[in-house]
mmCIF file of C-alpha atoms in Angstrom:
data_model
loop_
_atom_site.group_PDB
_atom_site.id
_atom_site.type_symbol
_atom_site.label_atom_id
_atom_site.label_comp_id
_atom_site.label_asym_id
_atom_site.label_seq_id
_atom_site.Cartn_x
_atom_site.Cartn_y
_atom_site.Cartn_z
ATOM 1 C CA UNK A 1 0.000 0.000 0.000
ATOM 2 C CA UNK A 2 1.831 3.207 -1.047
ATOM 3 C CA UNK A 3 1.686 6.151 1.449
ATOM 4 C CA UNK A 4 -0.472 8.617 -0.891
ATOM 5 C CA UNK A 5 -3.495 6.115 -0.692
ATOM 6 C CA UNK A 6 -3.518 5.454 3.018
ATOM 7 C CA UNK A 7 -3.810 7.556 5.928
ATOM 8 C CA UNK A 8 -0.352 7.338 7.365
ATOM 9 C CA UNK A 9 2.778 9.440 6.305
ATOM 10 C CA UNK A 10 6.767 8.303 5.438
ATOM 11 C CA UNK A 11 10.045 10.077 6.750
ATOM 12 C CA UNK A 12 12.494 8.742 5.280
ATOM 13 C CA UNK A 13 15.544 9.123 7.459
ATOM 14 C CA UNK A 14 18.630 8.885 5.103
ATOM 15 C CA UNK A 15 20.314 10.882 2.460
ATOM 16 C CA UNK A 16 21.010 7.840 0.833
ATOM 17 C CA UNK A 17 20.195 8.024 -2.984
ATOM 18 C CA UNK A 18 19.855 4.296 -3.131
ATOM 19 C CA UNK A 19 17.842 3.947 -0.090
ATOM 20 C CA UNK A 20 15.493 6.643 -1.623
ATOM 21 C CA UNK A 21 14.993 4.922 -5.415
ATOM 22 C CA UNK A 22 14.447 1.636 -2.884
ATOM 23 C CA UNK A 23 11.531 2.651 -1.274
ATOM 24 C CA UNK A 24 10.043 4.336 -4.050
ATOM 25 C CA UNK A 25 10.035 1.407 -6.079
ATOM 26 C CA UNK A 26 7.969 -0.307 -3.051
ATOM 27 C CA UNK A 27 5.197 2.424 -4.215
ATOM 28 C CA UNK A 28 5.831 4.653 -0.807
ATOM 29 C CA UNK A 29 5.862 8.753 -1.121
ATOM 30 C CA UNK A 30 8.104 10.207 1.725
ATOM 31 C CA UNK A 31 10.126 12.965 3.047
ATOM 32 C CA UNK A 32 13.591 13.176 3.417
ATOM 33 C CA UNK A 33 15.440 14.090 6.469
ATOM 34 C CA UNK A 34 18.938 13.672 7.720
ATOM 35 C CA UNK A 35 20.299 12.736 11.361
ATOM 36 C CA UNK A 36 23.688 14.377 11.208
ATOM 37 C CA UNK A 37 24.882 12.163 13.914
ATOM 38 C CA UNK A 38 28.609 11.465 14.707
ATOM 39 C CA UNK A 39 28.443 7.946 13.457
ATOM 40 C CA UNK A 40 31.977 7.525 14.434
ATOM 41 C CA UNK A 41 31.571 8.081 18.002
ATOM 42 C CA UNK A 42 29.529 4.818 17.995
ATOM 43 C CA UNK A 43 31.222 1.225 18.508
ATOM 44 C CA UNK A 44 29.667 -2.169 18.797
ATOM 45 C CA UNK A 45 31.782 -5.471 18.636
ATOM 46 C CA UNK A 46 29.570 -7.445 16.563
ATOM 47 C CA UNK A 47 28.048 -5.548 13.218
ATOM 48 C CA UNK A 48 24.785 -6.057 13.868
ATOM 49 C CA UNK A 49 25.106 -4.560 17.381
ATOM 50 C CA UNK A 50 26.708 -1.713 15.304
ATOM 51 C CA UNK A 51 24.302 -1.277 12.642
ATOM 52 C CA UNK A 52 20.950 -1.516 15.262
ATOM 53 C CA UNK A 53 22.573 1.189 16.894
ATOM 54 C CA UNK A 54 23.042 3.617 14.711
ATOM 55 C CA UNK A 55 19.574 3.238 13.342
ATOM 56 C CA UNK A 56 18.325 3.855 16.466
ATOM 57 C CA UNK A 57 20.938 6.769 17.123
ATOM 58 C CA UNK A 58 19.557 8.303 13.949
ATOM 59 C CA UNK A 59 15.928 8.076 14.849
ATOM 60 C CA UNK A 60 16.531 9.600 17.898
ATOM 61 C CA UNK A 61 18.521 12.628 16.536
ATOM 62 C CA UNK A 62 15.387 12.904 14.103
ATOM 63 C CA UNK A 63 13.021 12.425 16.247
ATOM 64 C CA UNK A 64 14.467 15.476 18.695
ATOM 65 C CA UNK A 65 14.706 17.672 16.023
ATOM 66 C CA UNK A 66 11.064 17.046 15.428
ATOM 67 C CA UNK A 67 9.886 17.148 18.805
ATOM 68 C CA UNK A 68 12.099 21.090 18.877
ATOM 69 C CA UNK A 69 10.471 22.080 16.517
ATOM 70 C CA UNK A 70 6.826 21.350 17.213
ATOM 71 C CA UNK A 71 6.235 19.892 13.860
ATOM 72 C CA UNK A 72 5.004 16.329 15.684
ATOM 73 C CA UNK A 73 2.064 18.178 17.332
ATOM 74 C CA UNK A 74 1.186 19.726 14.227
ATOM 75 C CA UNK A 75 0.628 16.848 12.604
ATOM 76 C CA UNK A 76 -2.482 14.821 13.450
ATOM 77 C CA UNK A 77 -1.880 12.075 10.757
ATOM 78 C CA UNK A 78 0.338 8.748 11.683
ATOM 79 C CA UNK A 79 3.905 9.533 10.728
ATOM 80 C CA UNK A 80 6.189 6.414 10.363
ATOM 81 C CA UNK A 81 10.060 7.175 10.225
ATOM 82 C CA UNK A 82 12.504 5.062 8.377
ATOM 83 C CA UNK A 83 16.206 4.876 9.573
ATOM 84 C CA UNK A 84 18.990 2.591 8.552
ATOM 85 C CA UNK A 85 22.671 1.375 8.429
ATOM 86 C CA UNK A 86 24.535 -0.923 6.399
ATOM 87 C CA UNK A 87 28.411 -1.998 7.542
ATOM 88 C CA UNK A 88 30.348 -4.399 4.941
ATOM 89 C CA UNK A 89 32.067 -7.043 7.161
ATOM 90 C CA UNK A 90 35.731 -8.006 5.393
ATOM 91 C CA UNK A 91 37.997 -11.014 6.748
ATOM 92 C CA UNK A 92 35.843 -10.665 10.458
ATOM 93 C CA UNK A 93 36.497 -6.716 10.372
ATOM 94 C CA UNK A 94 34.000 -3.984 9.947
ATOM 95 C CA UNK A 95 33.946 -1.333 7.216
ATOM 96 C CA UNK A 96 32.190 1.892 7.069
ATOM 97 C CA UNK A 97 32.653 4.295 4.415
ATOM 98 C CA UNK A 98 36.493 4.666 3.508
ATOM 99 C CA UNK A 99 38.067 7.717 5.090
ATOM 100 C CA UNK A 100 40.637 8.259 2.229
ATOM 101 C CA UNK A 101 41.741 7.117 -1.336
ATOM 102 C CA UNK A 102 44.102 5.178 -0.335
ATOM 103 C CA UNK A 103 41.990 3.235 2.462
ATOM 104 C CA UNK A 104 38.885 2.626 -0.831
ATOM 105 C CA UNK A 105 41.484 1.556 -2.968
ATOM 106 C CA UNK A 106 42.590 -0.911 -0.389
ATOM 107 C CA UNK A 107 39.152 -1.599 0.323
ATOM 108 C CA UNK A 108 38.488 -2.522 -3.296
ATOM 109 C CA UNK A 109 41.287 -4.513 -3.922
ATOM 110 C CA UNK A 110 40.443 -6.674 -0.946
ATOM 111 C CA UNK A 111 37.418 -7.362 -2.448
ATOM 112 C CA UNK A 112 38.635 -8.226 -5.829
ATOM 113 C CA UNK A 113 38.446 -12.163 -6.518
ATOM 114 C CA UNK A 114 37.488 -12.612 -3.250
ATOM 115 C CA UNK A 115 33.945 -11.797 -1.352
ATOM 116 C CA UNK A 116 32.440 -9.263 1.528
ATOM 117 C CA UNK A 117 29.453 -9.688 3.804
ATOM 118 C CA UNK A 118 26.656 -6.822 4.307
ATOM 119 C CA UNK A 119 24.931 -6.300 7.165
ATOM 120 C CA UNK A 120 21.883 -4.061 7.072
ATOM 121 C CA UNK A 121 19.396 -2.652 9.472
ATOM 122 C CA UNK A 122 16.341 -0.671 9.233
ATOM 123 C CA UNK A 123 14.694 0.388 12.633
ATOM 124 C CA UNK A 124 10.961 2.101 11.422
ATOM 125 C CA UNK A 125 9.239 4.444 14.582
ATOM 126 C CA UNK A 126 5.799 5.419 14.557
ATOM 127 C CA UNK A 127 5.475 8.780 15.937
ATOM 128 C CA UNK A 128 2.452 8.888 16.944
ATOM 129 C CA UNK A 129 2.166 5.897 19.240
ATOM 130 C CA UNK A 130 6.023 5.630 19.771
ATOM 131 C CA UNK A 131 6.002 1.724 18.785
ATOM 132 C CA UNK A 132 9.559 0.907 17.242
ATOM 133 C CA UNK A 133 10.373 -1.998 15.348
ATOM 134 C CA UNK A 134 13.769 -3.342 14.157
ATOM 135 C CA UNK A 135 15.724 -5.925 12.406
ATOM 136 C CA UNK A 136 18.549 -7.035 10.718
ATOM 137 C CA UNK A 137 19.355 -8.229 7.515
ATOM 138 C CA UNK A 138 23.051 -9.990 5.801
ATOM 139 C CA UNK A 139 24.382 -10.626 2.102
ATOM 140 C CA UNK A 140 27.424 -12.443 0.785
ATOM 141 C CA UNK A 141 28.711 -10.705 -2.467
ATOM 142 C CA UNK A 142 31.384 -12.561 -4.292
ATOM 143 C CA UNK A 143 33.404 -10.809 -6.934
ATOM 144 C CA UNK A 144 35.681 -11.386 -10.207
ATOM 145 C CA UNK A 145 38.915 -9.721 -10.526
ATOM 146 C CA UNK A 146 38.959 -6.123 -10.879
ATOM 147 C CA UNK A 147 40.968 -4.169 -12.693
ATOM 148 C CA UNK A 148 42.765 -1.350 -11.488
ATOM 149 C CA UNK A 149 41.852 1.066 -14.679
ATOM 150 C CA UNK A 150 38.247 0.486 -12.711
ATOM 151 C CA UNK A 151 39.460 0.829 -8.951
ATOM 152 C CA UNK A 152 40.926 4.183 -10.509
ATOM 153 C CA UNK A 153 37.874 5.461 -12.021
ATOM 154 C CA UNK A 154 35.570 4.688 -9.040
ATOM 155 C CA UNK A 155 37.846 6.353 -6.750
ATOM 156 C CA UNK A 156 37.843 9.268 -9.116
ATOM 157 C CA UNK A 157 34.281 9.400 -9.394
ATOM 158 C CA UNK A 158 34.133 9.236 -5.664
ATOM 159 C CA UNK A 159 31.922 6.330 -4.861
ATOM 160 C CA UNK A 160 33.505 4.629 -2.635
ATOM 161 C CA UNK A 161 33.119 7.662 -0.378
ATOM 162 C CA UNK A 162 29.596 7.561 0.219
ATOM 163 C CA UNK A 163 28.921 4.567 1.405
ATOM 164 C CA UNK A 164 29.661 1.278 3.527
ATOM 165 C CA UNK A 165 33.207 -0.273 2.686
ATOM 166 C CA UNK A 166 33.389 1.286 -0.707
ATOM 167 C CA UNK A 167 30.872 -0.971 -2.102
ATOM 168 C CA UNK A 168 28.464 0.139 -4.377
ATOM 169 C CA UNK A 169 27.146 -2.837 -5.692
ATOM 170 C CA UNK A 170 25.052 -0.906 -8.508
ATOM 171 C CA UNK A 171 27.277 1.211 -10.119
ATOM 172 C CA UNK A 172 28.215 0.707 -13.588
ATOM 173 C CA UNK A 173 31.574 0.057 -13.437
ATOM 174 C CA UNK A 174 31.376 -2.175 -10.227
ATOM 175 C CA UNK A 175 27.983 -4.476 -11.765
ATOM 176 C CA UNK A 176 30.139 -6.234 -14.041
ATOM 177 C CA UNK A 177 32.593 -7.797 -11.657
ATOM 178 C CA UNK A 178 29.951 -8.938 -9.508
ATOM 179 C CA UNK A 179 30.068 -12.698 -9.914
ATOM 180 C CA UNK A 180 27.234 -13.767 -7.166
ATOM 181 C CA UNK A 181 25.206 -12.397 -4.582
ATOM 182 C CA UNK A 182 23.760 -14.791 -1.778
ATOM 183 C CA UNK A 183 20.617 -12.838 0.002
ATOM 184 C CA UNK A 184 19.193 -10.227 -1.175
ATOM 185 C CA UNK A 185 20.417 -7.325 -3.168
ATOM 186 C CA UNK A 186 18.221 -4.510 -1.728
ATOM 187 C CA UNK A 187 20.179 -5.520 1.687
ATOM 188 C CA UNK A 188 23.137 -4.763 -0.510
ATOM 189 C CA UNK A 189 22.042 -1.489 -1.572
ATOM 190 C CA UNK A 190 20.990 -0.252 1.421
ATOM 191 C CA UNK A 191 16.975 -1.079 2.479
ATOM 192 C CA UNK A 192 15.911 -4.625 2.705
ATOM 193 C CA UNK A 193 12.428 -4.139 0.662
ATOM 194 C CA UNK A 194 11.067 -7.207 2.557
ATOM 195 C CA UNK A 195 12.172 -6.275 5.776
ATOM 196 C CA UNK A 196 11.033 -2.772 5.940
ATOM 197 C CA UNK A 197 7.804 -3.598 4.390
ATOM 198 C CA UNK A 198 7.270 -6.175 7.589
ATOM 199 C CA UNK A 199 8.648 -3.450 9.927
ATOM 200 C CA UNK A 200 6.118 -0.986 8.634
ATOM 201 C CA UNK A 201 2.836 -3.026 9.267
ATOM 202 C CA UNK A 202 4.519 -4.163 12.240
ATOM 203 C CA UNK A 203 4.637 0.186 13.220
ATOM 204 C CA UNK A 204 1.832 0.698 11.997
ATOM 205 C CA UNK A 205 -0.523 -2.267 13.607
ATOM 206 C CA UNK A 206 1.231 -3.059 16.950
ATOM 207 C CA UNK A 207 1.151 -0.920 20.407
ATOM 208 C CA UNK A 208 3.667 1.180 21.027
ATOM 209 C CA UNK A 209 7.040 -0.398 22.618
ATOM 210 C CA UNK A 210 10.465 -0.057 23.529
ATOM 211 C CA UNK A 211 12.604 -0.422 20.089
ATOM 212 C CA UNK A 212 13.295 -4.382 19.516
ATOM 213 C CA UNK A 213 15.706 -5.803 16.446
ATOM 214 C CA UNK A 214 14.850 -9.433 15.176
ATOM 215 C CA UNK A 215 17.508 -10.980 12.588
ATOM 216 C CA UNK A 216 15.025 -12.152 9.612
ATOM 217 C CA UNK A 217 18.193 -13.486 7.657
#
């Protein structure tokens, strides 16, 4: 059910372009706003603890920003809010988004003939009755060899800046070299369509509660 023919409205938590063109294609209309939290400043051992968190670090910086500036009162209709995180998980170590060329070319290389996990989360909060609902999604992505004329363009371009481990699995010049992906590629991406879809009715239908994630893997 897409948000302009029911009674309940999206935020859509992320600047994310491919989190964006996700839940579009699922038929939703939404807002856009941004946390602007210090995602560094947040560590979890495991990547899913990671990932949870920062969802639910974003919400809340949303959320306050809201609440500041009235705008939740305003609103009578049921507002849902979307927030997410996606780590890439490389030889048992985390990745987040490369901090300089020569840590995404490093990145890249690693993954070359060889294969990354993603972990993704999506925590979706409706405002109105403040019930919270979580989970966690993972993908394998295996990958041919590739060449360094291509690590040099994408690094040029400056993907591998914007997001998770360098890894943007739908990019032109990174498609090709994608031998295999085990899960699903939405998780990939960014925004687990089945998940979030689940997480939504689950908002939307259930009484409010303290924030709970569920791996659905």
């Amino acid at each position: 059910m897409a948000a302009g023919e029911s009674s309940f409205k999206l935020i859509l938590g992320s600047s994310s372009m491919a989190r964006q063109r996700i839940l579009a294609e699922m038929g939703y209309e939404f807002t856009i706003m941004t946390a602007d939290i210090d995602e560094k400043s947040i560590r979890k051992e495991k990547p899913e603890e990671l990932v949870t968190a920062l969802a639910k670090a974003k919400a809340d910086a949303i959320m306050s920003r809201l609440q500041n500036s009235g705008m939740l009162e305003k609103d009578a209709h049921t507002t849902l809010l979307i927030t997410a995180d996606t780590v890439v998980v490389y030889k048992g170590t985390v990745r987040e988004k490369p901090g300089s060329e020569e840590e995404a070319r490093e990145f890249i290389k690693g993954y070359s003939g060889g294969h990354a996990a993603v972990v993704g989360s999506v925590l979706v909060t409706n405002l109105k009755t403040g019930a919270s609902k979580g989970g966690w999604e993972s993908a394998e992505v295996y990958f041919h060899d590739i060449p360094e004329e291509v690590i040099d363009s994408l690094i040029d371009e400056g993907i591998p800046f914007k997001v998770a481990g360098g890894l943007m699995l739908e990019h032109p010049l990174t498609l090709p070299f994608v031998e295999a992906v085990i899960g699903a590629t939405d998780t990939v991406m960014g925004l687990s369509k089945s998940l979030t879809e689940k997480l939504i009715q689950e908002a939307l239908f259930q009484p409010g509660s303290p924030p709970g994630f569920t791996n659905v893997s």
